[in-house]
Amino acid sequence: MRIALLYPPPWKIPIPGEPPDSNGDGPPGEYAEGDLDADFFQTPYGLFALGAEALRAGHEVKVINLSGFAWHRVEEVVAGLDARVFGLSCWTANRRGVALVARAIKERHPTAHVVVGGPHATPLAREMLAHHRDIDTVCVGESETTFLQLLERIDAGQSTQGIAGTAYRVGDRVELGPKRSAIEDLDALASPHDYFETHIVMTSRGCAWRCTFCGAEASWGRSYRAQSVSYVVDALEKAVARLPVKMIQIKDDTFTTNRKRVVQLCRSIRERRLQFVWSCDTRVDVLGDELLREMRLAGCERLSLGVESGSQKILDAIDKKITPDEIIESSRLAKKYGIKLRYYMMIGNRGETRATFEESLQFLERAKPHQYLFAALSVYPGTRDYDLAVQAGWLDGEFYSERDCQELKTTFDASDEDTAYFREWFQQNKGLHEPYVEGVGECKAILDALGDHHAAHMDLGGAYWREGNLADAERHVRRALELEYPLPGLALNYLACIAARRGDLHAMNEHFAEALRRDPQHWVLARNMQAVRRGNLSELVAKHDFQLLERAAQPTLPGPLSADFSVWSPPPPAPLRPVGGNRSPGARKLPLVGI
């Protein structure tokens, strides 16, 4: 059976210079370029997971990212896809686009089955079906098993009503099937990395905490479940083999919930000699000295921490269950091993005042993360904030069905005066801030703590470069290359910049040529090649931050489609599965507290 899995745009995107859609289906009136961040345009991992399940089951599958396509092109793609089932990934920001794509599908393929899932559709399943007749089924929460059962029913010509984990219509009524139990054995699922190229990896599901602004529980339930160490290492090996740049983003809600499991995983990465660098998201209260050292030795370059606020009052109000002192202590330990820290901060949470916000700014000066980024509170369906706002009467439960805004960004209960201040501050200070970088002394201490480690040599080489000590910078960068640093293009870029500063243009060109031959897809190389072509060698940049050069390539991003995008191919042979599963103690289901 032919299945098209689509990631719709947020609305009807006009061609540059074209006026917005006359029916009001275009961008919101207040929309400004850049309001949709880069993460929005990434194909959700869940689509790859469903695609892998369907491919392993023998179906023909296409995953297509339409998130940045002009509407006329969306219509052309939909018209060209002769699929029996269309699956759409629905987030709050693209909920309008999901409804529009569903309508376009039904206009061109009236007998096709349109199924929608995702973090917006899950808590608002009834509303999605009530407002959008072109949607046939909504999958609620974790959907691999649900989706396969739906495909079996459709393939057999049977009714799709009553499947556990779905919402559907019976006549004009919207009904919910039985609740679907969480998938306990995540190792039994097909790995997306057997079929798709993506730098995103997920190794666990669920979060044991209940922050008021977060909707993870609505999608995964309250339990924390994890894949086994061996399953994860296999997936990482497959992912790295497919990627041109050896960078992985582990996007678990709280990666280090089970610290013992992550230590085992890091040691297994080293034992298998997998060479890549990676980042992850977690909390400050599930970190520790041994864990952070093992993570850095296994390639961890950046730790993104949900800090949210530097005010204990606000941390308590949002049920964060951490303290500013815990944040600073965990940050100190991460810095000890050279892991770069990115703090995710929020403005406008419950109880926020100008005074509590000033506490956050003072806290950032004390904590000195490498990076921090503020986000205005968004009230998403499926969160405790949303439920309380509806109960309190200041948010209408039909808001997201009736309004055209991207999402509801607001303060939860701040005064009008403070809200105006927050809005002005945010507009002037949004974006990534980078207040801290290690000097030579700190980088020497990191190298001593880790031993003869390639990434620590790169850090020290970078510190010497910033000081203008070219000889020592070159020595440590070369040592990183000798130790098989996973991103040789960045190391060779340093050598090229060092040669340029010495006036040795022949050596510079040789290093750039080798970098482009071995490892070309880095943003600094792309920038430096432009500077060289212009003859502006003073603009050369030498950095090795954890920053991907995003290629606009399908299916991970909304890149151009090939001329034969609508031609279907039989699924590849299913990979062999270990007899008796692949479980390990590190994969067991955990209680509702961190280990």
PDB file of C-alpha atoms in Angstrom, residues 259 284 286-293 296 303 326-339 341 446 449-450:
ATOM      1  CA  ARG A 259      22.412   8.173  34.630  1.00  0.00           C
ATOM      2  CA  VAL A 284      20.548  19.939  35.945  1.00  0.00           C
ATOM      3  CA  VAL A 286      20.247  14.385  36.727  1.00  0.00           C
ATOM      4  CA  LEU A 287      23.916  15.109  36.100  1.00  0.00           C
ATOM      5  CA  GLY A 288      27.087  14.159  37.944  1.00  0.00           C
ATOM      6  CA  ASP A 289      30.871  14.199  37.694  1.00  0.00           C
ATOM      7  CA  GLU A 290      31.415  10.650  36.386  1.00  0.00           C
ATOM      8  CA  LEU A 291      28.519  10.946  33.958  1.00  0.00           C
ATOM      9  CA  LEU A 292      29.709  14.236  32.466  1.00  0.00           C
ATOM     10  CA  ARG A 293      33.273  12.973  32.025  1.00  0.00           C
ATOM     11  CA  ARG A 296      32.565  14.241  26.948  1.00  0.00           C
ATOM     12  CA  LEU A 303      24.437  20.276  26.859  1.00  0.00           C
ATOM     13  CA  GLU A 326      21.919  23.210  41.576  1.00  0.00           C
ATOM     14  CA  ILE A 327      22.087  24.839  38.149  1.00  0.00           C
ATOM     15  CA  ILE A 328      25.398  26.507  38.941  1.00  0.00           C
ATOM     16  CA  GLU A 329      26.924  23.346  40.427  1.00  0.00           C
ATOM     17  CA  SER A 330      25.945  21.174  37.462  1.00  0.00           C
ATOM     18  CA  SER A 331      27.223  23.876  35.123  1.00  0.00           C
ATOM     19  CA  ARG A 332      30.548  23.898  36.950  1.00  0.00           C
ATOM     20  CA  LEU A 333      30.891  20.141  36.509  1.00  0.00           C
ATOM     21  CA  ALA A 334      30.071  20.316  32.799  1.00  0.00           C
ATOM     22  CA  LYS A 335      32.604  23.109  32.279  1.00  0.00           C
ATOM     23  CA  LYS A 336      35.212  21.025  34.104  1.00  0.00           C
ATOM     24  CA  TYR A 337      35.153  18.615  31.147  1.00  0.00           C
ATOM     25  CA  GLY A 338      34.691  21.203  28.418  1.00  0.00           C
ATOM     26  CA  ILE A 339      31.024  20.560  27.647  1.00  0.00           C
ATOM     27  CA  LEU A 341      26.311  24.859  28.098  1.00  0.00           C
ATOM     28  CA  ILE A 446      40.063  20.409  30.737  1.00  0.00           C
ATOM     29  CA  ALA A 449      40.964  16.202  33.298  1.00  0.00           C
ATOM     30  CA  LEU A 450      40.222  14.232  30.112  1.00  0.00           C
TER      31      LEU A 450
END
